[in-house]
């Protein structure tokens, strides 16, 4: 058996996986993936442009929305080159350093999205439960602090994960299970003890999404209790409507994440291509659907997008 130490030169070369069993049709399969990437990149770029240009959208809710769009944009760019490279050009090789870098940003932006969704839940909680203090609690400085804290948290939980991957020794099988580098996938190829890597991976997961999800749930329990105490049914409806977009964003982030975990754990009888397609779709669902949901459900965003598009047409 060949053994490779990740600290030795030259860098190890890993092989990314396309769609197992459907290699002949990968070019055709790449078309919907390419379309999804185009929608994700253009949609989130449009949200960022709208929030940046429209003075009326310089409010806490839309600042958090711009953070969500920036995170989704970055998450899409993390896997764009390797996924389309594998599907279009059979460019399957990736060295260890590039693989670790992709893994760091992929997991980091996933955890970042979870943190942004928690911040948005806090925004809705303050807006509904304590509206008179909304502008004094969520000042521009505090919103910036929340963003910096989320970045520091992600770097702090991901650095040990990355450093301990560098210490692993890999065997002759260097074929990954996806078209991108995934922590669990990478450490399973190690022929040395990877228990410490698994522990750090679980710690990173539970200290981010594992903490954020119950906090989001708690915030909505408090929001529902506050809304139900409002006497007017019309006011109750308006209060709930302000949360619909965020609830949808939370659902499309956590439901695919949980579904993918269940398929990996219990779906051993499913064909390999099901796991691969699900893994790729999971990463694309939030970046694709979030800008669509906020454009459709948020009147201010919708009007601003229409205004910018008409301005561009007039200039043409």
mmCIF file of C-alpha atoms in Angstrom:
data_model
loop_
_atom_site.group_PDB
_atom_site.id
_atom_site.type_symbol
_atom_site.label_atom_id
_atom_site.label_comp_id
_atom_site.label_asym_id
_atom_site.label_seq_id
_atom_site.Cartn_x
_atom_site.Cartn_y
_atom_site.Cartn_z
ATOM 1 C CA UNK A 1 0.000 0.000 0.000
ATOM 2 C CA UNK A 2 1.285 3.435 -0.924
ATOM 3 C CA UNK A 3 1.281 5.951 1.931
ATOM 4 C CA UNK A 4 1.460 9.724 1.469
ATOM 5 C CA UNK A 5 2.232 12.184 4.230
ATOM 6 C CA UNK A 6 0.422 15.499 3.663
ATOM 7 C CA UNK A 7 3.442 17.458 4.958
ATOM 8 C CA UNK A 8 5.787 16.101 2.296
ATOM 9 C CA UNK A 9 6.419 17.656 -1.144
ATOM 10 C CA UNK A 10 5.203 17.515 -3.847
ATOM 11 C CA UNK A 11 1.575 18.213 -2.832
ATOM 12 C CA UNK A 12 -0.808 15.264 -2.924
ATOM 13 C CA UNK A 13 -3.235 15.079 -5.819
ATOM 14 C CA UNK A 14 -6.835 14.064 -5.117
ATOM 15 C CA UNK A 15 -9.466 13.140 -7.680
ATOM 16 C CA UNK A 16 -12.902 14.739 -7.591
ATOM 17 C CA UNK A 17 -16.003 12.742 -8.489
ATOM 18 C CA UNK A 18 -18.523 13.622 -11.187
ATOM 19 C CA UNK A 19 -21.895 11.846 -11.355
ATOM 20 C CA UNK A 20 -21.262 8.112 -10.692
ATOM 21 C CA UNK A 21 -22.779 5.864 -13.348
ATOM 22 C CA UNK A 22 -23.775 8.806 -15.535
ATOM 23 C CA UNK A 23 -20.370 9.807 -16.872
ATOM 24 C CA UNK A 24 -21.493 9.738 -20.508
ATOM 25 C CA UNK A 25 -24.293 12.207 -19.808
ATOM 26 C CA UNK A 26 -22.354 14.586 -17.568
ATOM 27 C CA UNK A 27 -22.237 17.366 -20.191
ATOM 28 C CA UNK A 28 -26.044 17.346 -20.414
ATOM 29 C CA UNK A 29 -26.396 17.116 -16.644
ATOM 30 C CA UNK A 30 -24.120 20.149 -16.351
ATOM 31 C CA UNK A 31 -26.660 22.358 -18.175
ATOM 32 C CA UNK A 32 -29.157 22.610 -15.268
ATOM 33 C CA UNK A 33 -26.250 23.003 -12.836
ATOM 34 C CA UNK A 34 -24.853 25.836 -14.947
ATOM 35 C CA UNK A 35 -28.296 27.461 -15.047
ATOM 36 C CA UNK A 36 -28.569 27.220 -11.252
ATOM 37 C CA UNK A 37 -25.149 28.855 -10.831
ATOM 38 C CA UNK A 38 -26.160 31.690 -13.190
ATOM 39 C CA UNK A 39 -29.383 32.279 -11.219
ATOM 40 C CA UNK A 40 -27.524 32.187 -7.891
ATOM 41 C CA UNK A 41 -24.768 34.579 -8.995
ATOM 42 C CA UNK A 42 -27.028 37.045 -10.810
ATOM 43 C CA UNK A 43 -29.798 36.964 -8.171
ATOM 44 C CA UNK A 44 -27.521 37.589 -5.199
ATOM 45 C CA UNK A 45 -25.518 40.212 -7.086
ATOM 46 C CA UNK A 46 -28.775 42.020 -7.844
ATOM 47 C CA UNK A 47 -29.810 41.987 -4.166
ATOM 48 C CA UNK A 48 -26.420 43.421 -3.163
ATOM 49 C CA UNK A 49 -26.631 46.102 -5.856
ATOM 50 C CA UNK A 50 -30.165 47.087 -4.859
ATOM 51 C CA UNK A 51 -29.349 47.387 -1.131
ATOM 52 C CA UNK A 52 -26.181 49.350 -1.925
ATOM 53 C CA UNK A 53 -27.829 51.827 -4.325
ATOM 54 C CA UNK A 54 -31.236 52.397 -2.717
ATOM 55 C CA UNK A 55 -31.070 54.783 0.239
ATOM 56 C CA UNK A 56 -34.497 53.629 1.449
ATOM 57 C CA UNK A 57 -33.084 50.120 2.001
ATOM 58 C CA UNK A 58 -30.326 51.270 4.350
ATOM 59 C CA UNK A 59 -32.054 49.642 7.331
ATOM 60 C CA UNK A 60 -31.033 46.721 9.614
ATOM 61 C CA UNK A 61 -33.298 44.171 7.914
ATOM 62 C CA UNK A 62 -31.780 44.882 4.489
ATOM 63 C CA UNK A 63 -28.226 45.053 5.822
ATOM 64 C CA UNK A 64 -28.677 41.499 7.113
ATOM 65 C CA UNK A 65 -30.228 40.520 3.777
ATOM 66 C CA UNK A 66 -27.139 41.871 1.985
ATOM 67 C CA UNK A 67 -24.971 39.762 4.333
ATOM 68 C CA UNK A 68 -27.048 36.705 3.377
ATOM 69 C CA UNK A 69 -26.654 37.487 -0.342
ATOM 70 C CA UNK A 70 -22.897 38.029 0.015
ATOM 71 C CA UNK A 71 -22.606 34.688 1.829
ATOM 72 C CA UNK A 72 -24.692 32.882 -0.811
ATOM 73 C CA UNK A 73 -22.630 34.479 -3.568
ATOM 74 C CA UNK A 74 -19.387 33.341 -1.925
ATOM 75 C CA UNK A 75 -20.779 29.850 -1.287
ATOM 76 C CA UNK A 76 -21.660 29.491 -4.984
ATOM 77 C CA UNK A 77 -18.219 30.690 -6.098
ATOM 78 C CA UNK A 78 -16.533 28.165 -3.756
ATOM 79 C CA UNK A 79 -17.703 25.166 -5.802
ATOM 80 C CA UNK A 80 -18.298 26.743 -9.228
ATOM 81 C CA UNK A 81 -14.873 26.036 -10.741
ATOM 82 C CA UNK A 82 -14.480 22.443 -9.535
ATOM 83 C CA UNK A 83 -18.085 21.332 -10.169
ATOM 84 C CA UNK A 84 -18.320 22.699 -13.717
ATOM 85 C CA UNK A 85 -14.692 21.722 -14.368
ATOM 86 C CA UNK A 86 -15.474 18.093 -13.549
ATOM 87 C CA UNK A 87 -18.758 18.034 -15.498
ATOM 88 C CA UNK A 88 -17.497 19.898 -18.584
ATOM 89 C CA UNK A 89 -13.788 19.108 -18.927
ATOM 90 C CA UNK A 90 -13.192 16.037 -16.711
ATOM 91 C CA UNK A 91 -10.809 18.254 -14.711
ATOM 92 C CA UNK A 92 -10.828 15.970 -11.688
ATOM 93 C CA UNK A 93 -7.405 16.624 -10.160
ATOM 94 C CA UNK A 94 -6.978 18.926 -7.162
ATOM 95 C CA UNK A 95 -3.941 19.171 -4.902
ATOM 96 C CA UNK A 96 -4.182 18.936 -1.134
ATOM 97 C CA UNK A 97 -3.595 22.644 -0.430
ATOM 98 C CA UNK A 98 -6.288 23.729 -2.899
ATOM 99 C CA UNK A 99 -8.618 21.066 -1.488
ATOM 100 C CA UNK A 100 -8.093 22.285 2.086
ATOM 101 C CA UNK A 101 -8.612 25.914 0.995
ATOM 102 C CA UNK A 102 -11.884 25.010 -0.725
ATOM 103 C CA UNK A 103 -12.985 23.004 2.317
ATOM 104 C CA UNK A 104 -12.197 25.941 4.624
ATOM 105 C CA UNK A 105 -14.268 28.425 2.608
ATOM 106 C CA UNK A 106 -17.060 25.957 1.823
ATOM 107 C CA UNK A 107 -17.695 25.036 5.449
ATOM 108 C CA UNK A 108 -16.915 28.575 6.627
ATOM 109 C CA UNK A 109 -19.541 30.172 4.391
ATOM 110 C CA UNK A 110 -22.054 27.450 5.277
ATOM 111 C CA UNK A 111 -21.574 28.265 8.963
ATOM 112 C CA UNK A 112 -21.668 31.974 8.077
ATOM 113 C CA UNK A 113 -25.076 31.523 6.462
ATOM 114 C CA UNK A 114 -26.364 29.847 9.597
ATOM 115 C CA UNK A 115 -25.079 32.789 11.663
ATOM 116 C CA UNK A 116 -26.674 35.351 9.333
ATOM 117 C CA UNK A 117 -30.016 33.545 9.584
ATOM 118 C CA UNK A 118 -29.719 33.754 13.390
ATOM 119 C CA UNK A 119 -28.963 37.493 13.151
ATOM 120 C CA UNK A 120 -32.004 37.942 10.896
ATOM 121 C CA UNK A 121 -34.149 36.059 13.416
ATOM 122 C CA UNK A 122 -32.911 38.450 16.127
ATOM 123 C CA UNK A 123 -33.789 41.365 13.829
ATOM 124 C CA UNK A 124 -37.369 40.083 13.429
ATOM 125 C CA UNK A 125 -37.611 39.414 17.190
ATOM 126 C CA UNK A 126 -36.634 42.994 18.070
ATOM 127 C CA UNK A 127 -38.843 44.491 15.321
ATOM 128 C CA UNK A 128 -41.951 42.635 16.547
ATOM 129 C CA UNK A 129 -41.399 42.232 20.285
ATOM 130 C CA UNK A 130 -39.703 45.575 21.047
ATOM 131 C CA UNK A 131 -40.418 47.895 18.068
ATOM 132 C CA UNK A 132 -39.898 51.151 19.995
ATOM 133 C CA UNK A 133 -36.252 50.283 20.682
ATOM 134 C CA UNK A 134 -35.573 48.716 17.266
ATOM 135 C CA UNK A 135 -33.415 51.537 15.891
ATOM 136 C CA UNK A 136 -31.535 52.016 19.176
ATOM 137 C CA UNK A 137 -30.737 48.301 19.535
ATOM 138 C CA UNK A 138 -29.804 47.576 15.911
ATOM 139 C CA UNK A 139 -27.565 50.521 15.124
ATOM 140 C CA UNK A 140 -25.138 50.436 12.185
ATOM 141 C CA UNK A 141 -22.238 49.901 14.578
ATOM 142 C CA UNK A 142 -23.966 46.958 16.256
ATOM 143 C CA UNK A 143 -24.821 45.364 12.910
ATOM 144 C CA UNK A 144 -21.155 45.656 11.900
ATOM 145 C CA UNK A 145 -20.146 44.098 15.241
ATOM 146 C CA UNK A 146 -22.514 41.165 14.637
ATOM 147 C CA UNK A 147 -20.951 40.613 11.203
ATOM 148 C CA UNK A 148 -17.401 40.710 12.604
ATOM 149 C CA UNK A 149 -18.332 38.309 15.441
ATOM 150 C CA UNK A 150 -19.725 35.814 12.922
ATOM 151 C CA UNK A 151 -16.529 36.005 10.864
ATOM 152 C CA UNK A 152 -14.328 35.521 13.941
ATOM 153 C CA UNK A 153 -16.466 32.559 15.067
ATOM 154 C CA UNK A 154 -16.151 30.849 11.681
ATOM 155 C CA UNK A 155 -12.397 31.345 11.467
ATOM 156 C CA UNK A 156 -11.957 30.161 15.065
ATOM 157 C CA UNK A 157 -13.877 26.895 14.536
ATOM 158 C CA UNK A 158 -12.414 26.170 11.079
ATOM 159 C CA UNK A 159 -8.710 26.821 11.760
ATOM 160 C CA UNK A 160 -8.222 23.733 14.008
ATOM 161 C CA UNK A 161 -10.124 21.629 11.459
ATOM 162 C CA UNK A 162 -7.774 22.750 8.671
ATOM 163 C CA UNK A 163 -4.575 22.424 10.746
ATOM 164 C CA UNK A 164 -5.357 18.860 11.803
ATOM 165 C CA UNK A 165 -6.191 17.821 8.224
ATOM 166 C CA UNK A 166 -2.659 18.946 7.265
ATOM 167 C CA UNK A 167 -1.268 16.439 9.793
ATOM 168 C CA UNK A 168 -3.011 13.434 8.251
ATOM 169 C CA UNK A 169 -1.317 10.719 6.216
ATOM 170 C CA UNK A 170 -3.209 9.459 3.172
ATOM 171 C CA UNK A 171 -3.194 6.053 1.515
ATOM 172 C CA UNK A 172 -3.242 5.103 -2.154
ATOM 173 C CA UNK A 173 -6.986 5.728 -2.560
ATOM 174 C CA UNK A 174 -7.291 9.472 -3.169
ATOM 175 C CA UNK A 175 -10.695 9.575 -4.867
ATOM 176 C CA UNK A 176 -13.202 11.940 -3.236
ATOM 177 C CA UNK A 177 -16.967 11.364 -3.318
ATOM 178 C CA UNK A 178 -18.030 14.806 -4.585
ATOM 179 C CA UNK A 179 -17.067 17.454 -7.119
ATOM 180 C CA UNK A 180 -15.726 19.580 -4.253
ATOM 181 C CA UNK A 181 -13.711 19.002 -1.076
ATOM 182 C CA UNK A 182 -15.791 18.084 1.959
ATOM 183 C CA UNK A 183 -14.245 17.575 5.410
ATOM 184 C CA UNK A 184 -15.809 14.194 6.245
ATOM 185 C CA UNK A 185 -15.048 12.941 2.747
ATOM 186 C CA UNK A 186 -11.400 14.016 2.969
ATOM 187 C CA UNK A 187 -10.557 12.597 6.393
ATOM 188 C CA UNK A 188 -12.098 9.223 5.503
ATOM 189 C CA UNK A 189 -9.286 8.748 2.957
ATOM 190 C CA UNK A 190 -6.688 8.941 5.727
ATOM 191 C CA UNK A 191 -4.932 5.737 6.764
ATOM 192 C CA UNK A 192 -3.994 7.180 10.170
ATOM 193 C CA UNK A 193 -6.146 7.791 13.222
ATOM 194 C CA UNK A 194 -8.617 10.565 12.337
ATOM 195 C CA UNK A 195 -10.674 10.609 15.543
ATOM 196 C CA UNK A 196 -9.350 14.024 16.562
ATOM 197 C CA UNK A 197 -10.391 15.355 13.141
ATOM 198 C CA UNK A 198 -13.894 13.947 13.599
ATOM 199 C CA UNK A 199 -14.110 15.546 17.050
ATOM 200 C CA UNK A 200 -13.062 18.959 15.733
ATOM 201 C CA UNK A 201 -15.492 18.586 12.807
ATOM 202 C CA UNK A 202 -18.385 17.787 15.150
ATOM 203 C CA UNK A 203 -17.383 20.636 17.458
ATOM 204 C CA UNK A 204 -17.394 23.055 14.506
ATOM 205 C CA UNK A 205 -20.842 21.822 13.461
ATOM 206 C CA UNK A 206 -22.444 21.946 16.914
ATOM 207 C CA UNK A 207 -20.885 25.303 17.869
ATOM 208 C CA UNK A 208 -22.319 26.925 14.724
ATOM 209 C CA UNK A 209 -25.435 25.397 13.161
ATOM 210 C CA UNK A 210 -26.074 23.295 16.273
ATOM 211 C CA UNK A 211 -26.218 26.492 18.341
ATOM 212 C CA UNK A 212 -27.940 28.716 15.762
ATOM 213 C CA UNK A 213 -30.876 26.441 14.940
ATOM 214 C CA UNK A 214 -32.292 26.195 18.523
ATOM 215 C CA UNK A 215 -31.787 29.963 18.960
ATOM 216 C CA UNK A 216 -33.761 30.653 15.761
ATOM 217 C CA UNK A 217 -36.494 28.308 16.959
ATOM 218 C CA UNK A 218 -36.591 30.043 20.359
ATOM 219 C CA UNK A 219 -36.814 33.487 18.731
ATOM 220 C CA UNK A 220 -39.838 32.404 16.706
ATOM 221 C CA UNK A 221 -41.542 30.914 19.760
ATOM 222 C CA UNK A 222 -41.192 34.340 21.422
ATOM 223 C CA UNK A 223 -42.324 36.102 18.223
ATOM 224 C CA UNK A 224 -45.434 33.908 17.924
ATOM 225 C CA UNK A 225 -46.281 34.497 21.571
ATOM 226 C CA UNK A 226 -45.911 38.251 21.073
ATOM 227 C CA UNK A 227 -47.948 38.295 17.843
ATOM 228 C CA UNK A 228 -50.792 36.254 19.342
ATOM 229 C CA UNK A 229 -51.134 38.859 22.093
ATOM 230 C CA UNK A 230 -51.987 41.541 19.478
ATOM 231 C CA UNK A 231 -55.714 42.222 19.527
ATOM 232 C CA UNK A 232 -56.170 43.210 15.867
ATOM 233 C CA UNK A 233 -56.197 40.308 13.382
ATOM 234 C CA UNK A 234 -54.976 42.660 10.646
ATOM 235 C CA UNK A 235 -51.954 43.664 12.730
ATOM 236 C CA UNK A 236 -51.245 39.997 13.490
ATOM 237 C CA UNK A 237 -51.294 39.197 9.774
ATOM 238 C CA UNK A 238 -48.922 42.076 8.978
ATOM 239 C CA UNK A 239 -46.535 40.961 11.731
ATOM 240 C CA UNK A 240 -46.457 37.382 10.449
ATOM 241 C CA UNK A 241 -45.990 38.562 6.858
ATOM 242 C CA UNK A 242 -42.753 40.330 7.811
ATOM 243 C CA UNK A 243 -41.359 36.928 8.890
ATOM 244 C CA UNK A 244 -42.426 34.805 5.900
ATOM 245 C CA UNK A 245 -39.304 35.461 3.817
ATOM 246 C CA UNK A 246 -36.958 34.706 6.704
ATOM 247 C CA UNK A 247 -38.843 31.525 7.685
ATOM 248 C CA UNK A 248 -38.551 30.381 4.058
ATOM 249 C CA UNK A 249 -34.800 31.121 4.054
ATOM 250 C CA UNK A 250 -34.360 29.125 7.268
ATOM 251 C CA UNK A 251 -36.350 26.201 5.823
ATOM 252 C CA UNK A 252 -34.405 26.026 2.547
ATOM 253 C CA UNK A 253 -31.117 26.080 4.459
ATOM 254 C CA UNK A 254 -31.821 23.535 7.209
ATOM 255 C CA UNK A 255 -34.184 21.085 5.440
ATOM 256 C CA UNK A 256 -31.681 20.117 2.671
ATOM 257 C CA UNK A 257 -28.906 19.964 5.301
ATOM 258 C CA UNK A 258 -30.914 17.541 7.465
ATOM 259 C CA UNK A 259 -32.107 15.565 4.413
ATOM 260 C CA UNK A 260 -28.554 15.140 3.150
ATOM 261 C CA UNK A 261 -27.415 13.915 6.573
ATOM 262 C CA UNK A 262 -30.263 11.366 6.692
ATOM 263 C CA UNK A 263 -29.506 10.104 3.178
ATOM 264 C CA UNK A 264 -25.805 9.654 4.035
ATOM 265 C CA UNK A 265 -26.731 7.824 7.237
ATOM 266 C CA UNK A 266 -29.717 5.693 6.166
ATOM 267 C CA UNK A 267 -29.779 5.781 2.369
ATOM 268 C CA UNK A 268 -27.103 3.145 1.731
ATOM 269 C CA UNK A 269 -29.370 1.328 -0.730
ATOM 270 C CA UNK A 270 -29.741 4.444 -2.897
ATOM 271 C CA UNK A 271 -27.588 4.614 -6.053
ATOM 272 C CA UNK A 272 -24.331 6.607 -5.651
ATOM 273 C CA UNK A 273 -25.464 9.290 -8.112
ATOM 274 C CA UNK A 274 -28.365 10.162 -5.758
ATOM 275 C CA UNK A 275 -25.895 11.089 -2.995
ATOM 276 C CA UNK A 276 -23.765 13.131 -5.405
ATOM 277 C CA UNK A 277 -26.667 15.044 -6.955
ATOM 278 C CA UNK A 278 -28.190 15.700 -3.515
ATOM 279 C CA UNK A 279 -24.851 17.012 -2.230
ATOM 280 C CA UNK A 280 -24.544 19.446 -5.146
ATOM 281 C CA UNK A 281 -28.185 20.531 -5.008
ATOM 282 C CA UNK A 282 -27.952 21.165 -1.252
ATOM 283 C CA UNK A 283 -25.227 23.765 -1.849
ATOM 284 C CA UNK A 284 -27.212 25.466 -4.627
ATOM 285 C CA UNK A 285 -30.743 25.541 -3.178
ATOM 286 C CA UNK A 286 -30.225 28.437 -0.699
ATOM 287 C CA UNK A 287 -28.212 30.694 -3.093
ATOM 288 C CA UNK A 288 -30.766 30.123 -5.880
ATOM 289 C CA UNK A 289 -33.983 30.450 -3.867
ATOM 290 C CA UNK A 290 -33.102 33.176 -1.335
ATOM 291 C CA UNK A 291 -32.982 36.085 -3.842
ATOM 292 C CA UNK A 292 -36.153 34.790 -5.541
ATOM 293 C CA UNK A 293 -38.032 34.577 -2.233
ATOM 294 C CA UNK A 294 -36.960 38.026 -1.053
ATOM 295 C CA UNK A 295 -37.680 39.561 -4.465
ATOM 296 C CA UNK A 296 -41.191 38.088 -4.556
ATOM 297 C CA UNK A 297 -42.192 38.467 -0.888
ATOM 298 C CA UNK A 298 -40.521 41.789 -0.012
ATOM 299 C CA UNK A 299 -42.263 44.711 -1.712
ATOM 300 C CA UNK A 300 -39.423 47.184 -1.146
ATOM 301 C CA UNK A 301 -36.856 44.853 -2.754
ATOM 302 C CA UNK A 302 -39.168 44.079 -5.663
ATOM 303 C CA UNK A 303 -39.849 47.774 -6.366
ATOM 304 C CA UNK A 304 -36.149 48.645 -6.145
ATOM 305 C CA UNK A 305 -35.186 45.870 -8.599
ATOM 306 C CA UNK A 306 -37.886 46.988 -11.071
ATOM 307 C CA UNK A 307 -36.717 50.608 -10.728
ATOM 308 C CA UNK A 308 -33.079 49.696 -11.463
ATOM 309 C CA UNK A 309 -34.012 47.482 -14.421
ATOM 310 C CA UNK A 310 -36.189 50.217 -15.951
ATOM 311 C CA UNK A 311 -33.391 52.755 -15.465
ATOM 312 C CA UNK A 312 -31.004 50.501 -17.379
ATOM 313 C CA UNK A 313 -33.552 50.036 -20.195
ATOM 314 C CA UNK A 314 -34.030 53.792 -20.452
ATOM 315 C CA UNK A 315 -30.269 54.300 -20.695
ATOM 316 C CA UNK A 316 -30.123 51.752 -23.526
#
